[in-house]
Short mmCIF file of C-alpha atoms in Angstrom, two decimals:
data_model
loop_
_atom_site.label_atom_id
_atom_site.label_comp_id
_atom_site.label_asym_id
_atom_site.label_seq_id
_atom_site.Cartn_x
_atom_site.Cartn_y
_atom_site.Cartn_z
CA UNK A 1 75.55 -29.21 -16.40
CA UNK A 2 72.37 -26.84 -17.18
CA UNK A 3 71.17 -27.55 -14.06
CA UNK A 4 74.18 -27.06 -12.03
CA UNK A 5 74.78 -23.52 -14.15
CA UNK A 6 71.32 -22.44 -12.65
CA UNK A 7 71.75 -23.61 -9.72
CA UNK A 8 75.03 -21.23 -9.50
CA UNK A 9 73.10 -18.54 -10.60
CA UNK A 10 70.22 -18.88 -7.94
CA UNK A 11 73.10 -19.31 -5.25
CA UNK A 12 75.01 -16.06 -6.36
CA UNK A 13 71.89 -14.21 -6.96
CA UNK A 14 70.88 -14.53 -3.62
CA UNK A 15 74.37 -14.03 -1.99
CA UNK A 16 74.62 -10.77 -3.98
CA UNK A 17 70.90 -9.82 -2.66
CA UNK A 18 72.21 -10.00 0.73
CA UNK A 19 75.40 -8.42 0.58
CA UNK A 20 73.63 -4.99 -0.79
CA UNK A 21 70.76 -5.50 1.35
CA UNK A 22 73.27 -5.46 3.75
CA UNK A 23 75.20 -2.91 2.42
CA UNK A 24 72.27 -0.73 1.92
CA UNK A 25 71.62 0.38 5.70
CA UNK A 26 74.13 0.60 8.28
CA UNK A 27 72.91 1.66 11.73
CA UNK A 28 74.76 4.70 13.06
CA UNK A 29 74.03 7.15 16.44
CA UNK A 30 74.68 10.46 16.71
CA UNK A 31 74.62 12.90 19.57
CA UNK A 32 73.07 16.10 18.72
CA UNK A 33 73.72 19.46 21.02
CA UNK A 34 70.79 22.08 21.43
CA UNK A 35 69.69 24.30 23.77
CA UNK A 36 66.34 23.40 23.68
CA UNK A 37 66.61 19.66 23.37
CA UNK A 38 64.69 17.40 21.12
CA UNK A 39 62.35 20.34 20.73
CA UNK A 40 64.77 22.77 19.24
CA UNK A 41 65.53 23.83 15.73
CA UNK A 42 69.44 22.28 15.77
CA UNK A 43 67.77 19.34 16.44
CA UNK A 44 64.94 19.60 13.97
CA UNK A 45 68.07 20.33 11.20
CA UNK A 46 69.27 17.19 12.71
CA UNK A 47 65.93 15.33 11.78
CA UNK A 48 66.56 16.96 8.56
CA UNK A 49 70.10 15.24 8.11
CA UNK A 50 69.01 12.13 9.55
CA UNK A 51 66.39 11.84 6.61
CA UNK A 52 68.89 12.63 3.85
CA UNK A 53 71.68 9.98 5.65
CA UNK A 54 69.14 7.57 5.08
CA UNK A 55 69.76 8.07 1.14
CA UNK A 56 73.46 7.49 1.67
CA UNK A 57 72.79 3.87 3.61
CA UNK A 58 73.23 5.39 7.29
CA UNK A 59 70.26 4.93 9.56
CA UNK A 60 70.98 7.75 12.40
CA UNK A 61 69.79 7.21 15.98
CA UNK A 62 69.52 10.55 17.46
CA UNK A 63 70.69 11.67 20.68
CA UNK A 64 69.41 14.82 22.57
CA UNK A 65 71.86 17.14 24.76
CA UNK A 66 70.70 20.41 26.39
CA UNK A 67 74.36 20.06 27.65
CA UNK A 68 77.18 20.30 25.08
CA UNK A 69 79.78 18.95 27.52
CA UNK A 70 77.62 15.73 28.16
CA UNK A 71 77.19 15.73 24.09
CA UNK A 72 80.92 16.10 23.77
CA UNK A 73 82.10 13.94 26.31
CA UNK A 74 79.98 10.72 25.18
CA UNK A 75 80.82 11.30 21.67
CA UNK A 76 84.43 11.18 22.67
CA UNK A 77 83.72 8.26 24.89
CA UNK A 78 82.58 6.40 21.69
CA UNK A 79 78.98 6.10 22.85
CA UNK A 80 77.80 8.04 19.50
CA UNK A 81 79.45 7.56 15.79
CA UNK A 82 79.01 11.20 15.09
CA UNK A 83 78.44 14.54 17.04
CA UNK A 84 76.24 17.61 15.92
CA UNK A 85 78.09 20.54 18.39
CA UNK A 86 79.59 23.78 17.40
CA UNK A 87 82.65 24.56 16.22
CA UNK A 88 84.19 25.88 19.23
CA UNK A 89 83.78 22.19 20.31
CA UNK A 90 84.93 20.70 16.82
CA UNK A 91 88.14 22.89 16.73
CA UNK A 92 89.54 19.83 19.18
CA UNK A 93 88.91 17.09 16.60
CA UNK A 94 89.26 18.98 13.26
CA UNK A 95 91.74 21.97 13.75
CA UNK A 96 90.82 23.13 10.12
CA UNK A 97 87.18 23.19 10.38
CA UNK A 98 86.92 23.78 13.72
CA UNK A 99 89.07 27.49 12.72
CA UNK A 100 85.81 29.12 10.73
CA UNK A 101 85.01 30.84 13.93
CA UNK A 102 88.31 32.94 14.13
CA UNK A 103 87.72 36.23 15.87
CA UNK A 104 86.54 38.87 13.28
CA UNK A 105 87.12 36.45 10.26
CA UNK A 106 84.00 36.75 8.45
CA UNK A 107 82.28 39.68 9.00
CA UNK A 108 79.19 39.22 6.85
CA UNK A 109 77.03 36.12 5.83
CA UNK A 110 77.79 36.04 2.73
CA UNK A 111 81.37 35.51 2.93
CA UNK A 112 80.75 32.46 5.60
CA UNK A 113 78.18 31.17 2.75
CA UNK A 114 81.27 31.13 0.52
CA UNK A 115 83.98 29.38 2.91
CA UNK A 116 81.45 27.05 3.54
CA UNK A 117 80.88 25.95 -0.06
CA UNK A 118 84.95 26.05 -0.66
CA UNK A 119 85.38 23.81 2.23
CA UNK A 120 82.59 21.27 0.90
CA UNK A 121 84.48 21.12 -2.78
CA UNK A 122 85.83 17.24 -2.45
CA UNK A 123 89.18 18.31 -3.93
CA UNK A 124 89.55 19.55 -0.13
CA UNK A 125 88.14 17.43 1.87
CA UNK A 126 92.21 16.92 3.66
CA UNK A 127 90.86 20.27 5.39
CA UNK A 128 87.99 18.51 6.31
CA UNK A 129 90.21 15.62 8.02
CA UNK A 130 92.20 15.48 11.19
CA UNK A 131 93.77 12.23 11.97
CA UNK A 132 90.30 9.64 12.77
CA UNK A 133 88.19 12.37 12.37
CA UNK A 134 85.97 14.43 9.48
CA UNK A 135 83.72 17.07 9.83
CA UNK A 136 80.70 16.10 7.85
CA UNK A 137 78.86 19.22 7.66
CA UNK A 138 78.69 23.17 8.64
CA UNK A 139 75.54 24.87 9.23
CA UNK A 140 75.32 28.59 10.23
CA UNK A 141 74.36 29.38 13.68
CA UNK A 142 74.74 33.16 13.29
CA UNK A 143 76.80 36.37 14.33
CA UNK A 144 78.50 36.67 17.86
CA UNK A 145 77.39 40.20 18.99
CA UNK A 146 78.82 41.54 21.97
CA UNK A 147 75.86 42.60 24.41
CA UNK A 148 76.42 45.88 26.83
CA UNK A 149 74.60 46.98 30.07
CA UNK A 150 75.87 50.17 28.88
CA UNK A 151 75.22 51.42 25.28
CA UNK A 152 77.94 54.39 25.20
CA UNK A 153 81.19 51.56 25.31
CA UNK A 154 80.53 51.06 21.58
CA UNK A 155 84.24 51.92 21.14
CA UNK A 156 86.68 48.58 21.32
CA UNK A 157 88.51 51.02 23.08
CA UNK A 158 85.65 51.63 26.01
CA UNK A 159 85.99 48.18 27.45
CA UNK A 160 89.57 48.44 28.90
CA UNK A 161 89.03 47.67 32.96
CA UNK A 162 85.52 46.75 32.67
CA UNK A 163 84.18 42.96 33.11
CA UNK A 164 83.17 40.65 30.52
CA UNK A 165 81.55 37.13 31.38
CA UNK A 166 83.90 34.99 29.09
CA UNK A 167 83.32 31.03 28.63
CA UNK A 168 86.86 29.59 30.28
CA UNK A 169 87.38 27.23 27.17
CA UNK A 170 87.13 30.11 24.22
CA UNK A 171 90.73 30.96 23.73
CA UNK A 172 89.79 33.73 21.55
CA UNK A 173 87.60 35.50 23.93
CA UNK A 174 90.09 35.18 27.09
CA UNK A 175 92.95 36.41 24.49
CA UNK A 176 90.63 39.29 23.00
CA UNK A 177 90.03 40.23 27.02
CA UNK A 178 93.42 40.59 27.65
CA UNK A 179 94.40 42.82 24.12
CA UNK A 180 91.66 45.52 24.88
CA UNK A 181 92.56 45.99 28.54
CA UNK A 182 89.19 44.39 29.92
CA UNK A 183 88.72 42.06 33.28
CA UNK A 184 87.27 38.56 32.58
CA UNK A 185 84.53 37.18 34.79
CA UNK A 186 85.05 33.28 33.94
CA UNK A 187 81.80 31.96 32.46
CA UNK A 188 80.18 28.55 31.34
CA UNK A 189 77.17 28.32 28.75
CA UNK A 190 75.07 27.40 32.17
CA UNK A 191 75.97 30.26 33.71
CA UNK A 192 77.07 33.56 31.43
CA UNK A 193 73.28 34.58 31.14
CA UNK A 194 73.31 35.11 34.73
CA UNK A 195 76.56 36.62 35.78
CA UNK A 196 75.55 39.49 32.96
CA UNK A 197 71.62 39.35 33.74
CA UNK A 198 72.89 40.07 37.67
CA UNK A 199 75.21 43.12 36.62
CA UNK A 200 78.30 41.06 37.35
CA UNK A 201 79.38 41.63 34.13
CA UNK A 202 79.17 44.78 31.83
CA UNK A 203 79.28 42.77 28.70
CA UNK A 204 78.62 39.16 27.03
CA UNK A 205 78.28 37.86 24.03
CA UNK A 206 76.76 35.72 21.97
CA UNK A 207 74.28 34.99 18.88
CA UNK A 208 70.75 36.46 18.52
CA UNK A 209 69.66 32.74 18.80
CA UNK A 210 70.34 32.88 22.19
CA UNK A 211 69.24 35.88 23.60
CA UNK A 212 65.75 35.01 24.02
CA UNK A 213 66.06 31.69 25.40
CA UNK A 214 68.75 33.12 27.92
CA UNK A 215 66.55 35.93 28.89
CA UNK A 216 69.74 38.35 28.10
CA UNK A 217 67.40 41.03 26.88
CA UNK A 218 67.41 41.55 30.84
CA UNK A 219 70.57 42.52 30.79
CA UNK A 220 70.56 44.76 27.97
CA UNK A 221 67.73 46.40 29.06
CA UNK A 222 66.94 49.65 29.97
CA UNK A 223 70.36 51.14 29.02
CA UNK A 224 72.38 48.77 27.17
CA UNK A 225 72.58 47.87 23.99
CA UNK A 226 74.16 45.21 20.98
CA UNK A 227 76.65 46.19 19.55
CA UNK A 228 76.34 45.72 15.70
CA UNK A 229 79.27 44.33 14.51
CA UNK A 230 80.06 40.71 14.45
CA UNK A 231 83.03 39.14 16.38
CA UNK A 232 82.90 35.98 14.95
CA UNK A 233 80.41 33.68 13.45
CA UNK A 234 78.92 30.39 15.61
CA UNK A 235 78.87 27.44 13.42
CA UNK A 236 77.14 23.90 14.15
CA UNK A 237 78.98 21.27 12.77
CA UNK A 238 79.12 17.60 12.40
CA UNK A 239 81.56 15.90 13.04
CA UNK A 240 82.87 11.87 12.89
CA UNK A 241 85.08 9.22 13.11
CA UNK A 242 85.88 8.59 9.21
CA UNK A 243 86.33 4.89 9.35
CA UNK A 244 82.64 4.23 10.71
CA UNK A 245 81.24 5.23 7.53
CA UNK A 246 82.12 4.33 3.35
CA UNK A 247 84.65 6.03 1.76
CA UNK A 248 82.89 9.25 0.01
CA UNK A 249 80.38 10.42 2.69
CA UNK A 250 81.93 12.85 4.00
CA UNK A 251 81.90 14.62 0.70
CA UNK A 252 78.27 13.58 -0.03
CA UNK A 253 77.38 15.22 3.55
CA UNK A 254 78.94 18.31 2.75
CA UNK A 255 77.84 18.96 0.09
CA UNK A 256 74.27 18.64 0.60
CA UNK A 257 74.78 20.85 4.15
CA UNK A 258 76.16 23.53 2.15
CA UNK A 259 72.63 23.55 0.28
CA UNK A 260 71.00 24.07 3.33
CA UNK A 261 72.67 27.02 4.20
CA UNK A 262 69.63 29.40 3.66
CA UNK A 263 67.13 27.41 5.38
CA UNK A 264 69.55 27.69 8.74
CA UNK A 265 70.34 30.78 8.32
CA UNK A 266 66.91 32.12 8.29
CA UNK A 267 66.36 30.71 12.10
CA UNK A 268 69.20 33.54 12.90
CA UNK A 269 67.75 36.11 10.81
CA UNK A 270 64.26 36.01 12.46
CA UNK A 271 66.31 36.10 15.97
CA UNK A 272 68.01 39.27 14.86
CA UNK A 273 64.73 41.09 13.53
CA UNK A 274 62.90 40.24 16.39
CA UNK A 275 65.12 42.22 18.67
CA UNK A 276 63.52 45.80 19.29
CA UNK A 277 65.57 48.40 17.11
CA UNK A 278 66.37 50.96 19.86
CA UNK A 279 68.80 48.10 21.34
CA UNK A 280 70.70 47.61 18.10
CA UNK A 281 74.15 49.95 18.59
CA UNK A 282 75.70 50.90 15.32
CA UNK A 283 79.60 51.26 15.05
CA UNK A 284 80.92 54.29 12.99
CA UNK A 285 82.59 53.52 10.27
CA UNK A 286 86.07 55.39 11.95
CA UNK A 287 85.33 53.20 14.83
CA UNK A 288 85.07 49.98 12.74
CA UNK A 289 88.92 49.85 12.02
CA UNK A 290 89.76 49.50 16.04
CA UNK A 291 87.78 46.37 15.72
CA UNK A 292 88.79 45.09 12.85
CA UNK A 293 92.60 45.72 13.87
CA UNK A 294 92.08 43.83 17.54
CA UNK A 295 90.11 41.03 15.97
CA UNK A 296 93.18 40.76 13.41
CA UNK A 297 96.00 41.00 16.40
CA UNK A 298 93.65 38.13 18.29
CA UNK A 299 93.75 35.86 15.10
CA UNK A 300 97.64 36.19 14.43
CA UNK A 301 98.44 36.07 17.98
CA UNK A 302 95.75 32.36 18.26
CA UNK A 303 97.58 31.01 14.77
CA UNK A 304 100.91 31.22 16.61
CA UNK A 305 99.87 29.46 19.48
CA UNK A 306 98.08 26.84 17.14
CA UNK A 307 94.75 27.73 17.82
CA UNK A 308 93.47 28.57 14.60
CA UNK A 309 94.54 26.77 11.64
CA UNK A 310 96.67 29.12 9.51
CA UNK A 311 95.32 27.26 6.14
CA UNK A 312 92.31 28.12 7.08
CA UNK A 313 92.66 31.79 8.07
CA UNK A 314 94.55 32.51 4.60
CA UNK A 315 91.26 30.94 3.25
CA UNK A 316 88.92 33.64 4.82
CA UNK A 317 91.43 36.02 3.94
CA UNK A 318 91.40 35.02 0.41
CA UNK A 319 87.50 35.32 0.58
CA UNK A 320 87.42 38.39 2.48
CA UNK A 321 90.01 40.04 -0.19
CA UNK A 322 87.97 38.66 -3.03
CA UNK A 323 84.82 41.46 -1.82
CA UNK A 324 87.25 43.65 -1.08
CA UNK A 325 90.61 43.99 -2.94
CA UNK A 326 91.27 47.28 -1.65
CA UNK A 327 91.22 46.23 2.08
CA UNK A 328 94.36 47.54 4.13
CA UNK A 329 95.21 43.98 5.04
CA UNK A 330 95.05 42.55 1.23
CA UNK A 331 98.30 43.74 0.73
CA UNK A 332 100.33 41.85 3.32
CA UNK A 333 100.76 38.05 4.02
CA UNK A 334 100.00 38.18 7.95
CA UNK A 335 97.16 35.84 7.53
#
């Protein structure tokens, strides 16, 4: 009987042994969208992730895209678990999530840093969640400035009839073309750089990240300009089908991303210093509220057509209200 009670033990032991070992590591792929390919700092945040997923039990095979259609398109093919692309892209599997980049939402840093940490609080991860799939974690990828060949449109109001390269797939942009009055010159990530470069367009826009590696400072230069006041804020973001990994890792992953929030952010900030002063445009403050009233009309307009996630817009509301109480818009429930 001794014997046969040890023997049980040994058995079980070792069944248990393999059943965490097993447990321990899972092998999971995911397809990672930047720019600059293996070599660029998305993916080197990636590298980051992939370390810290290891901690959880995933082990991440990392996939390189220089094209974020490829990236999307074999993610949604099933060929990776999980997808590093930017919210514009996400917005199609997680509404919620995918809605932090609402025109003129979150005009400063510091309020993204704070929607970011509400949306990582596990008591809402259902914001997190859209049928199969979860966004696993938000990283800053920095303000969307719009870029002129010509510095003296800094008015909103300046753009109506002139021709802005526009990515076909950004709802917000085409809508925000057609509000101020302005022609749109349809535009891909392959080829925006070039239509505005080439003086096809009169304006662009997009993140100091970018302008360097697109060359737009061509554009800008000798009499153009950036205009200094965000339209939106570019998010990466990760995103998965839930049931490929254990219950609770979504909410480990965003957690941790949230802490990292800083260390992406910098990347942007060194972008924005490095561009030469004289091209920065500055709005006036009684210019500011024509922005901020378009960018407002584009967001209400995009939440009735189900664009933008109207949980999520009251959220940024909440958060923009909570710097400032005495903002115009604080005192209605529009958003």
């Amino acid at each position: 009987m001794k014997k046969f009670l040890i023997l049980s033990v040994i058995i079980l032991g070792t069944w248990m042994s393999v059943g965490v070992g097993a447990a321990e590591t899972v092998d999971r792929s995911m397809c990672v969208f930047d720019p600059s390919g293996a070599h660029g700092d998305v993916f080197k945040a990636a590298q980051r992730y992939q370390a810290q997923a290891l901690t959880w039990g995933i082990r991440l095979d990392l996939k390189a895209y220089t094209d974020e259609v490829v990236a999307n398109s074999d993610f949604k093919a099933g060929k990776c678990n999980m997808a590093l692309l930017t919210s514009l892209r996400v917005r199609s599997y997680v509404h919620e999530s995918g809605s932090i980049e609402a025109i003129g939402a979150l005009p400063s840093y510091d309020l993204l840093r704070k929607t970011i940490e509400a949306l990582s609080n596990p008591k809402v991860r259902e914001l997190n969640t859209d049928g199969e799939y979860e966004t696993m974690a938000m990283f800053p990828g920095g303000a969307v400035y719009l870029l002129l060949r010509d510095k003296n449109l800094k008015d909103i109001k300046d753009l109506a009839g002139r021709k802005i390269a526009t990515l076909t797939y950004d709802q917000a942009a085409t809508t925000m073309v057609d509000i101020v009055g302005a022609s749109m010159v349809p535009a891909e990530i392959a080829t925006f750089a070039g239509i505005f470069n080439n003086g096809r367009a009169d304006a662009c826009y997009s993140p100091a990240i970018g302008i360097k590696p697109l060359e737009l400072m061509k554009g800008i230069s000798p009499n153009g300009g950036i205009v200094r006041f965000p339209i939106g804020q570019l998010t990466f973001q990760i995103v998965a089908r839930h049931k490929d990994f254990a219950e609770g890792f979504g909410n480990n992953s965003r957690a941790w991303a949230a802490t990292q929030f800083d260390a992406m952010l910098s990347l942007t900030k060194k972008a924005e210093q490095e561009i030469p002063a004289k091209y920065w445009i500055e709005v006036p403050k009684d210019l500011q509220k024509n922005y901020f009233e378009k960018f407002r009309e584009v967001r209400i307009r995009l939440r009735d057509k189900k664009v933008y996630h109207p949980t999520i817009l009251k959220l940024m509301k909440r958060v923009r209200c909570s710097a400032d109480k005495e903002a115009t818009e604080c005192a209605d429930n529009l958003e």
